Amino acid sequence: MRAARLIKMVLLLQSRPSMTAAELARELEVSERTVTRDAQALSEAGVPVYADRGRAGGYRLIGGYRTRLTGLARGEAEALFLSGVPGALREMGLEDAASAARLKVSAALLPSLRDASRTAAQRFHLDAPNWFTEPKAPELLPAVADAVWDDRRITARYRSREAEVERELEPYGLVLKAGVWYVCARVAEGHGPYRVYRIDRFTAVAASEERFVRDEEFDLHGFWEEQAEQFARSILRAEVVVRLSAAGARRLPYAVDPASAREALAAADAPDEGGWLTVTLPVESEEVAHGQLAGLGPEVEVLAPDSLRARFADDAVRLGLLYGT
């Protein structure tokens, strides 16, 4: 544990001009006294850690000291080579850069760890798109990716539902979801809300020479999670009331939106004498609910609306005729 902490301390000091004891303690999750002892241990081991005294003081490395990545364990090295998604890097036009970076990291590793890229590739492969789809990378993705990496504004023409519009955008981040690429951006100079755009709906993209000042508080992961949840809830515009057997209740999250199913089950009253639960469930539409709930077969009974119940009654009659009952 201490050896790993000392390596992390050296890498932190390599990445910044200097760090205070408090900053190091926070990053390393130890006390400032432990930071002082670790700095002394590094110095005794030949690592030139220098402590500046005074209010503006801190720890820094002197003499341009750099360490090779010889402190990586095998698991850490293999995880490093799993950090890139080859298909996504290729689609963004970054495959050559990623390959060069992997070669440089491999060269810095101990000889015993240089097969980490091969062993990782043998044990893990990410296939992001859904089954039965043939995703095609948008032609304009590399141009958008370049702007994202370089914090450059773009002028983009975008197909909306009504017409084609043009916007000057500040592209903050890219998201690959189920084989579809999105860019999270906001209108330039507007300081308004961040929005999500499907890149395959862009018809033209021109990068500006002007860079925008990135809001460092923007959290791409948190923003996407929030947007995805809002989208999932926004399409649930109707409600159905159903009775579920114990088996039907267990299978419900696999038939409809999982979060909505869990909330509906949690809000339901106690089961009746036969063990059936009555649940009010938000759905996208009656048509969609019919297809989703049909997968539960005899483990679900639709109570409302009457039109959906009539559909299932008709299904039951037709099934009876097909199977001779």
mmCIF file of C-alpha atoms in Angstrom:
data_model
loop_
_atom_site.group_PDB
_atom_site.id
_atom_site.type_symbol
_atom_site.label_atom_id
_atom_site.label_comp_id
_atom_site.label_asym_id
_atom_site.label_seq_id
_atom_site.Cartn_x
_atom_site.Cartn_y
_atom_site.Cartn_z
ATOM 1 C CA MET A 1 0.000 0.000 0.000
ATOM 2 C CA ARG A 2 2.736 2.487 0.933
ATOM 3 C CA ALA A 3 4.773 1.701 -2.199
ATOM 4 C CA ALA A 4 1.761 2.421 -4.409
ATOM 5 C CA ARG A 5 1.148 5.672 -2.507
ATOM 6 C CA LEU A 6 4.762 6.798 -2.959
ATOM 7 C CA ILE A 7 4.575 6.145 -6.711
ATOM 8 C CA LYS A 8 1.329 8.098 -6.927
ATOM 9 C CA MET A 9 2.913 10.976 -5.011
ATOM 10 C CA VAL A 10 5.815 11.132 -7.493
ATOM 11 C CA LEU A 11 3.442 11.055 -10.464
ATOM 12 C CA LEU A 12 1.344 13.840 -8.937
ATOM 13 C CA LEU A 13 4.415 16.018 -8.457
ATOM 14 C CA GLN A 14 5.506 15.283 -12.027
ATOM 15 C CA SER A 15 2.195 16.540 -13.373
ATOM 16 C CA ARG A 16 2.235 19.896 -11.512
ATOM 17 C CA PRO A 17 4.850 22.560 -10.715
ATOM 18 C CA SER A 18 4.263 22.125 -6.990
ATOM 19 C CA MET A 19 1.648 20.914 -4.503
ATOM 20 C CA THR A 20 0.991 21.832 -0.912
ATOM 21 C CA ALA A 21 0.920 19.220 1.824
ATOM 22 C CA ALA A 22 -2.842 19.709 2.105
ATOM 23 C CA GLU A 23 -3.337 19.096 -1.626
ATOM 24 C CA LEU A 24 -1.220 15.954 -1.553
ATOM 25 C CA ALA A 25 -2.978 14.714 1.563
ATOM 26 C CA ARG A 26 -6.342 15.157 -0.157
ATOM 27 C CA GLU A 27 -5.233 13.361 -3.328
ATOM 28 C CA LEU A 28 -3.556 10.513 -1.438
ATOM 29 C CA GLU A 29 -6.291 10.294 1.238
ATOM 30 C CA VAL A 30 -3.791 10.494 4.103
ATOM 31 C CA SER A 31 -2.813 13.048 6.741
ATOM 32 C CA GLU A 32 -0.374 15.894 6.122
ATOM 33 C CA ARG A 33 1.983 14.263 8.610
ATOM 34 C CA THR A 34 2.000 11.130 6.443
ATOM 35 C CA VAL A 35 2.775 13.304 3.402
ATOM 36 C CA THR A 36 5.799 14.732 5.233
ATOM 37 C CA ARG A 37 7.061 11.238 6.105
ATOM 38 C CA ASP A 38 6.499 9.997 2.534
ATOM 39 C CA ALA A 39 8.374 12.977 1.062
ATOM 40 C CA GLN A 40 11.299 12.257 3.378
ATOM 41 C CA ALA A 41 11.252 8.570 2.366
ATOM 42 C CA LEU A 42 11.327 9.504 -1.318
ATOM 43 C CA SER A 43 14.215 11.884 -0.747
ATOM 44 C CA GLU A 44 16.183 9.202 1.082
ATOM 45 C CA ALA A 45 15.504 6.837 -1.842
ATOM 46 C CA GLY A 46 17.063 9.310 -4.287
ATOM 47 C CA VAL A 47 13.947 11.013 -5.620
ATOM 48 C CA PRO A 48 14.677 14.787 -5.536
ATOM 49 C CA VAL A 49 11.586 15.988 -3.642
ATOM 50 C CA TYR A 50 12.124 19.545 -2.387
ATOM 51 C CA ALA A 51 9.978 21.252 0.265
ATOM 52 C CA ASP A 52 9.445 25.006 -0.053
ATOM 53 C CA ARG A 53 8.820 26.664 3.308
ATOM 54 C CA GLY A 54 6.316 29.401 4.075
ATOM 55 C CA ARG A 55 2.680 30.205 3.340
ATOM 56 C CA ALA A 56 3.083 29.730 -0.444
ATOM 57 C CA GLY A 57 5.308 26.718 -0.013
ATOM 58 C CA GLY A 58 4.799 23.165 -1.057
ATOM 59 C CA TYR A 59 6.492 20.106 -2.491
ATOM 60 C CA ARG A 60 8.060 19.908 -5.942
ATOM 61 C CA LEU A 61 10.524 17.818 -7.927
ATOM 62 C CA ILE A 62 13.790 19.488 -8.882
ATOM 63 C CA GLY A 63 16.167 18.997 -11.779
ATOM 64 C CA GLY A 64 13.487 17.985 -14.291
ATOM 65 C CA TYR A 65 13.188 14.612 -12.601
ATOM 66 C CA ARG A 66 10.969 12.102 -14.422
ATOM 67 C CA THR A 67 10.178 8.544 -13.461
ATOM 68 C CA ARG A 68 9.531 5.660 -15.796
ATOM 69 C CA LEU A 69 6.333 3.677 -15.294
ATOM 70 C CA THR A 70 8.169 0.844 -13.568
ATOM 71 C CA GLY A 71 5.845 0.925 -10.553
ATOM 72 C CA LEU A 72 2.858 -0.455 -12.459
ATOM 73 C CA ALA A 73 1.551 -3.836 -11.371
ATOM 74 C CA ARG A 74 0.352 -6.265 -14.059
ATOM 75 C CA GLY A 75 -3.320 -5.571 -13.316
ATOM 76 C CA GLU A 76 -2.723 -1.822 -13.584
ATOM 77 C CA ALA A 77 -0.858 -2.172 -16.887
ATOM 78 C CA GLU A 78 -3.571 -4.358 -18.403
ATOM 79 C CA ALA A 79 -6.282 -1.971 -17.239
ATOM 80 C CA LEU A 80 -4.392 0.878 -18.919
ATOM 81 C CA PHE A 81 -4.583 -0.898 -22.275
ATOM 82 C CA LEU A 82 -8.329 -1.444 -21.782
ATOM 83 C CA SER A 83 -8.958 2.280 -21.342
ATOM 84 C CA GLY A 84 -9.373 2.943 -25.067
ATOM 85 C CA VAL A 85 -12.214 1.649 -27.239
ATOM 86 C CA PRO A 86 -10.537 0.792 -30.570
ATOM 87 C CA GLY A 87 -13.659 1.136 -32.716
ATOM 88 C CA ALA A 88 -14.583 4.509 -31.242
ATOM 89 C CA LEU A 89 -11.015 5.797 -31.578
ATOM 90 C CA ARG A 90 -10.976 4.733 -35.225
ATOM 91 C CA GLU A 91 -14.281 6.478 -35.940
ATOM 92 C CA MET A 92 -13.012 9.702 -34.362
ATOM 93 C CA GLY A 93 -9.811 9.571 -36.409
ATOM 94 C CA LEU A 94 -7.623 8.956 -33.353
ATOM 95 C CA GLU A 95 -6.473 5.401 -34.036
ATOM 96 C CA ASP A 96 -2.917 6.377 -35.062
ATOM 97 C CA ALA A 97 -2.470 8.650 -32.036
ATOM 98 C CA ALA A 98 -3.749 5.953 -29.687
ATOM 99 C CA SER A 99 -1.439 3.371 -31.269
ATOM 100 C CA ALA A 100 1.567 5.651 -30.817
ATOM 101 C CA ALA A 101 0.629 6.305 -27.181
ATOM 102 C CA ARG A 102 0.318 2.569 -26.472
ATOM 103 C CA LEU A 103 3.758 1.968 -28.002
ATOM 104 C CA LYS A 104 5.302 4.684 -25.824
ATOM 105 C CA VAL A 105 3.694 3.287 -22.688
ATOM 106 C CA SER A 106 4.807 -0.228 -23.613
ATOM 107 C CA ALA A 107 8.381 0.991 -24.046
ATOM 108 C CA ALA A 108 8.325 2.546 -20.562
ATOM 109 C CA LEU A 109 7.085 -0.604 -18.847
ATOM 110 C CA LEU A 110 9.243 -3.259 -17.251
ATOM 111 C CA PRO A 111 10.072 -6.103 -19.678
ATOM 112 C CA SER A 112 7.911 -8.462 -17.638
ATOM 113 C CA LEU A 113 4.849 -6.246 -18.274
ATOM 114 C CA ARG A 114 5.267 -5.464 -21.963
ATOM 115 C CA ASP A 115 2.839 -8.186 -23.006
ATOM 116 C CA ALA A 116 0.045 -6.420 -21.055
ATOM 117 C CA SER A 117 -1.570 -5.071 -24.234
ATOM 118 C CA ARG A 118 -1.753 -8.560 -25.730
ATOM 119 C CA THR A 119 -3.062 -10.253 -22.601
ATOM 120 C CA ALA A 120 -5.697 -7.535 -22.121
ATOM 121 C CA ALA A 121 -6.877 -7.825 -25.741
ATOM 122 C CA GLN A 122 -7.160 -11.595 -25.343
ATOM 123 C CA ARG A 123 -9.453 -11.224 -22.350
ATOM 124 C CA PHE A 124 -11.731 -8.264 -23.115
ATOM 125 C CA HIS A 125 -13.546 -6.894 -26.161
ATOM 126 C CA LEU A 126 -16.184 -4.157 -26.148
ATOM 127 C CA ASP A 127 -18.924 -4.434 -28.790
ATOM 128 C CA ALA A 128 -21.045 -1.356 -28.085
ATOM 129 C CA PRO A 129 -23.847 -1.439 -30.721
ATOM 130 C CA ASN A 130 -27.095 -3.334 -30.239
ATOM 131 C CA TRP A 131 -27.725 -6.697 -31.875
ATOM 132 C CA PHE A 132 -29.107 -6.769 -35.427
ATOM 133 C CA THR A 133 -27.880 -3.278 -36.242
ATOM 134 C CA GLU A 134 -25.181 -2.133 -38.639
ATOM 135 C CA PRO A 135 -23.925 1.139 -37.134
ATOM 136 C CA LYS A 136 -22.171 3.507 -39.497
ATOM 137 C CA ALA A 137 -19.930 6.234 -38.163
ATOM 138 C CA PRO A 138 -21.151 9.711 -39.225
ATOM 139 C CA GLU A 139 -18.923 11.230 -41.893
ATOM 140 C CA LEU A 140 -18.626 14.465 -39.896
ATOM 141 C CA LEU A 141 -17.602 12.756 -36.643
ATOM 142 C CA PRO A 142 -13.820 13.338 -37.059
ATOM 143 C CA ALA A 143 -14.394 17.070 -37.619
ATOM 144 C CA VAL A 144 -16.576 17.301 -34.498
ATOM 145 C CA ALA A 145 -14.088 15.211 -32.489
ATOM 146 C CA ASP A 146 -11.212 17.507 -33.499
ATOM 147 C CA ALA A 147 -13.201 20.526 -32.298
ATOM 148 C CA VAL A 148 -14.044 18.805 -29.006
ATOM 149 C CA TRP A 149 -10.408 17.941 -28.290
ATOM 150 C CA ASP A 150 -9.216 21.441 -29.236
ATOM 151 C CA ASP A 151 -12.057 23.432 -27.572
ATOM 152 C CA ARG A 152 -12.921 25.081 -30.885
ATOM 153 C CA ARG A 153 -16.317 26.453 -31.787
ATOM 154 C CA ILE A 154 -18.120 24.908 -34.731
ATOM 155 C CA THR A 155 -20.803 26.134 -37.104
ATOM 156 C CA ALA A 156 -23.098 23.178 -37.715
ATOM 157 C CA ARG A 157 -26.102 22.641 -39.958
ATOM 158 C CA TYR A 158 -28.526 20.274 -38.260
ATOM 159 C CA ARG A 159 -31.677 18.467 -39.405
ATOM 160 C CA SER A 160 -34.428 19.048 -36.845
ATOM 161 C CA ARG A 161 -37.980 17.751 -37.093
ATOM 162 C CA GLU A 162 -39.257 20.879 -38.798
ATOM 163 C CA ALA A 163 -36.354 22.037 -40.956
ATOM 164 C CA GLU A 164 -32.598 22.350 -41.288
ATOM 165 C CA VAL A 165 -31.101 24.904 -38.929
ATOM 166 C CA GLU A 166 -27.647 26.391 -38.417
ATOM 167 C CA ARG A 167 -26.072 26.897 -35.020
ATOM 168 C CA GLU A 168 -22.717 28.083 -33.723
ATOM 169 C CA LEU A 169 -21.895 25.621 -30.965
ATOM 170 C CA GLU A 170 -19.342 25.080 -28.225
ATOM 171 C CA PRO A 171 -18.821 21.282 -28.327
ATOM 172 C CA TYR A 172 -17.994 20.003 -24.847
ATOM 173 C CA GLY A 173 -18.010 16.242 -25.185
ATOM 174 C CA LEU A 174 -18.820 13.169 -27.255
ATOM 175 C CA VAL A 175 -20.981 10.226 -26.197
ATOM 176 C CA LEU A 176 -21.328 6.873 -27.959
ATOM 177 C CA LYS A 177 -24.652 5.286 -26.990
ATOM 178 C CA ALA A 178 -25.749 1.957 -28.495
ATOM 179 C CA GLY A 179 -23.795 2.652 -31.679
ATOM 180 C CA VAL A 180 -25.067 6.244 -32.060
ATOM 181 C CA TRP A 181 -22.738 9.246 -31.632
ATOM 182 C CA TYR A 182 -23.902 12.387 -29.819
ATOM 183 C CA VAL A 183 -22.211 15.689 -29.042
ATOM 184 C CA CYS A 184 -23.026 17.610 -25.872
ATOM 185 C CA ALA A 185 -22.761 21.327 -26.623
ATOM 186 C CA ARG A 186 -24.227 24.735 -25.979
ATOM 187 C CA VAL A 187 -24.910 27.654 -28.276
ATOM 188 C CA ALA A 188 -21.835 29.876 -28.532
ATOM 189 C CA GLU A 189 -21.822 33.047 -26.423
ATOM 190 C CA GLY A 190 -25.256 32.198 -25.112
ATOM 191 C CA HIS A 191 -24.170 30.735 -21.767
ATOM 192 C CA GLY A 192 -27.465 28.869 -21.954
ATOM 193 C CA PRO A 193 -28.221 25.222 -21.201
ATOM 194 C CA TYR A 194 -26.203 22.364 -22.599
ATOM 195 C CA ARG A 195 -27.990 20.321 -25.254
ATOM 196 C CA VAL A 196 -27.501 16.972 -26.977
ATOM 197 C CA TYR A 197 -27.220 16.661 -30.766
ATOM 198 C CA ARG A 198 -27.082 13.488 -32.852
ATOM 199 C CA ILE A 199 -24.035 13.805 -35.077
ATOM 200 C CA ASP A 200 -25.604 11.748 -37.887
ATOM 201 C CA ARG A 201 -28.121 14.600 -38.281
ATOM 202 C CA PHE A 202 -25.383 17.131 -39.002
ATOM 203 C CA THR A 203 -25.225 17.994 -42.704
ATOM 204 C CA ALA A 204 -22.240 20.353 -42.464
ATOM 205 C CA VAL A 205 -19.628 21.255 -39.856
ATOM 206 C CA ALA A 206 -17.043 24.050 -40.019
ATOM 207 C CA ALA A 207 -14.566 24.508 -37.197
ATOM 208 C CA SER A 208 -13.685 28.038 -36.154
ATOM 209 C CA GLU A 209 -10.176 29.260 -35.454
ATOM 210 C CA GLU A 210 -11.583 30.691 -32.235
ATOM 211 C CA ARG A 211 -11.425 28.634 -29.065
ATOM 212 C CA PHE A 212 -14.043 28.841 -26.350
ATOM 213 C CA VAL A 213 -13.357 28.970 -22.620
ATOM 214 C CA ARG A 214 -14.470 25.649 -21.205
ATOM 215 C CA ASP A 215 -16.563 25.599 -18.036
ATOM 216 C CA GLU A 216 -14.370 23.384 -15.861
ATOM 217 C CA GLU A 217 -17.346 22.468 -13.690
ATOM 218 C CA PHE A 218 -19.098 20.740 -16.592
ATOM 219 C CA ASP A 219 -19.394 17.021 -15.814
ATOM 220 C CA LEU A 220 -19.964 15.063 -19.022
ATOM 221 C CA HIS A 221 -20.814 11.788 -17.292
ATOM 222 C CA GLY A 222 -23.253 13.412 -14.862
ATOM 223 C CA PHE A 223 -24.836 15.526 -17.605
ATOM 224 C CA TRP A 224 -25.414 12.501 -19.846
ATOM 225 C CA GLU A 225 -26.890 10.452 -16.997
ATOM 226 C CA GLU A 226 -29.346 13.253 -16.236
ATOM 227 C CA GLN A 227 -30.290 13.723 -19.894
ATOM 228 C CA ALA A 228 -30.783 9.996 -20.435
ATOM 229 C CA GLU A 229 -33.075 9.754 -17.407
ATOM 230 C CA GLN A 230 -35.084 12.798 -18.518
ATOM 231 C CA PHE A 231 -35.457 11.360 -22.019
ATOM 232 C CA ALA A 232 -36.614 7.993 -20.705
ATOM 233 C CA ARG A 233 -39.249 9.695 -18.563
ATOM 234 C CA SER A 234 -40.329 12.165 -21.246
ATOM 235 C CA ILE A 235 -41.532 9.415 -23.577
ATOM 236 C CA LEU A 236 -43.687 7.792 -20.871
ATOM 237 C CA ARG A 237 -46.840 9.812 -21.561
ATOM 238 C CA ALA A 238 -49.566 7.243 -20.804
ATOM 239 C CA GLU A 239 -50.555 4.998 -17.895
ATOM 240 C CA VAL A 240 -51.887 1.475 -17.662
ATOM 241 C CA VAL A 241 -53.197 -0.442 -14.657
ATOM 242 C CA VAL A 242 -52.271 -4.123 -14.500
ATOM 243 C CA ARG A 243 -52.404 -7.102 -12.178
ATOM 244 C CA LEU A 244 -49.237 -9.127 -11.908
ATOM 245 C CA SER A 245 -48.528 -12.577 -10.556
ATOM 246 C CA ALA A 246 -45.371 -13.046 -8.505
ATOM 247 C CA ALA A 247 -43.594 -14.247 -11.653
ATOM 248 C CA GLY A 248 -44.968 -11.299 -13.630
ATOM 249 C CA ALA A 249 -43.718 -8.835 -11.012
ATOM 250 C CA ARG A 250 -40.227 -10.342 -11.203
ATOM 251 C CA ARG A 251 -40.202 -10.137 -15.015
ATOM 252 C CA LEU A 252 -41.762 -6.667 -15.335
ATOM 253 C CA PRO A 253 -38.425 -4.714 -15.230
ATOM 254 C CA TYR A 254 -37.224 -6.788 -18.198
ATOM 255 C CA ALA A 255 -40.353 -6.058 -20.249
ATOM 256 C CA VAL A 256 -40.719 -2.276 -19.771
ATOM 257 C CA ASP A 257 -38.522 0.642 -18.668
ATOM 258 C CA PRO A 258 -36.677 -0.821 -15.626
ATOM 259 C CA ALA A 259 -36.687 2.344 -13.496
ATOM 260 C CA SER A 260 -40.407 2.953 -14.053
ATOM 261 C CA ALA A 261 -41.175 -0.697 -13.320
ATOM 262 C CA ARG A 262 -39.277 -0.645 -10.035
ATOM 263 C CA GLU A 263 -40.977 2.589 -8.943
ATOM 264 C CA ALA A 264 -44.419 1.230 -9.839
ATOM 265 C CA LEU A 265 -43.813 -2.012 -7.951
ATOM 266 C CA ALA A 266 -42.532 -0.120 -4.905
ATOM 267 C CA ALA A 267 -45.663 2.076 -4.876
ATOM 268 C CA ALA A 268 -48.099 -0.841 -5.195
ATOM 269 C CA ASP A 269 -50.316 -2.000 -2.326
ATOM 270 C CA ALA A 270 -49.869 -5.405 -0.747
ATOM 271 C CA PRO A 271 -50.633 -8.454 -2.927
ATOM 272 C CA ASP A 272 -54.168 -9.878 -2.878
ATOM 273 C CA GLU A 273 -55.044 -13.314 -1.516
ATOM 274 C CA GLY A 274 -53.772 -14.957 -4.667
ATOM 275 C CA GLY A 275 -50.448 -13.142 -4.489
ATOM 276 C CA TRP A 276 -51.233 -10.758 -7.379
ATOM 277 C CA LEU A 277 -50.146 -7.104 -7.318
ATOM 278 C CA THR A 278 -52.132 -4.223 -8.838
ATOM 279 C CA VAL A 279 -49.724 -1.722 -10.391
ATOM 280 C CA THR A 280 -50.135 1.634 -12.151
ATOM 281 C CA LEU A 281 -47.418 1.764 -14.777
ATOM 282 C CA PRO A 282 -46.252 4.701 -16.971
ATOM 283 C CA VAL A 283 -45.796 3.675 -20.617
ATOM 284 C CA GLU A 284 -44.883 5.338 -23.890
ATOM 285 C CA SER A 285 -48.227 4.579 -25.554
ATOM 286 C CA GLU A 286 -50.964 1.979 -25.626
ATOM 287 C CA GLU A 287 -49.441 0.475 -28.751
ATOM 288 C CA VAL A 288 -46.007 0.116 -27.145
ATOM 289 C CA ALA A 289 -47.484 -1.206 -23.883
ATOM 290 C CA HIS A 290 -49.365 -3.875 -25.826
ATOM 291 C CA GLY A 291 -46.146 -5.192 -27.352
ATOM 292 C CA GLN A 292 -44.186 -5.000 -24.091
ATOM 293 C CA LEU A 293 -46.746 -6.547 -21.758
ATOM 294 C CA ALA A 294 -47.629 -9.316 -24.214
ATOM 295 C CA GLY A 295 -44.253 -10.805 -23.402
ATOM 296 C CA LEU A 296 -45.464 -11.543 -19.863
ATOM 297 C CA GLY A 297 -48.174 -13.856 -21.182
ATOM 298 C CA PRO A 298 -50.583 -15.164 -18.526
ATOM 299 C CA GLU A 299 -48.567 -13.509 -15.728
ATOM 300 C CA VAL A 300 -50.273 -10.135 -16.374
ATOM 301 C CA GLU A 301 -53.904 -8.954 -16.584
ATOM 302 C CA VAL A 302 -54.622 -5.504 -17.990
ATOM 303 C CA LEU A 303 -57.315 -3.661 -15.999
ATOM 304 C CA ALA A 304 -57.196 -0.247 -17.690
ATOM 305 C CA PRO A 305 -57.579 1.409 -20.080
ATOM 306 C CA ASP A 306 -60.518 -0.542 -21.507
ATOM 307 C CA SER A 307 -59.170 -0.303 -25.061
ATOM 308 C CA LEU A 308 -55.918 -2.021 -24.082
ATOM 309 C CA ARG A 309 -57.782 -4.666 -22.083
ATOM 310 C CA ALA A 310 -59.901 -5.332 -25.187
ATOM 311 C CA ARG A 311 -56.728 -5.885 -27.212
ATOM 312 C CA PHE A 312 -55.497 -8.517 -24.772
ATOM 313 C CA ALA A 313 -58.931 -10.146 -24.679
ATOM 314 C CA ASP A 314 -58.842 -10.371 -28.476
ATOM 315 C CA ASP A 315 -55.323 -11.844 -28.269
ATOM 316 C CA ALA A 316 -56.578 -14.480 -25.821
ATOM 317 C CA VAL A 317 -59.468 -15.459 -28.125
ATOM 318 C CA ARG A 318 -57.187 -15.748 -31.152
ATOM 319 C CA LEU A 319 -54.642 -17.786 -29.192
ATOM 320 C CA GLY A 320 -57.413 -20.102 -28.053
ATOM 321 C CA LEU A 321 -58.481 -20.652 -31.657
ATOM 322 C CA LEU A 322 -54.900 -21.282 -32.745
ATOM 323 C CA TYR A 323 -54.289 -23.855 -30.027
ATOM 324 C CA GLY A 324 -57.766 -25.430 -30.153
ATOM 325 C CA THR A 325 -58.966 -24.477 -26.678
#
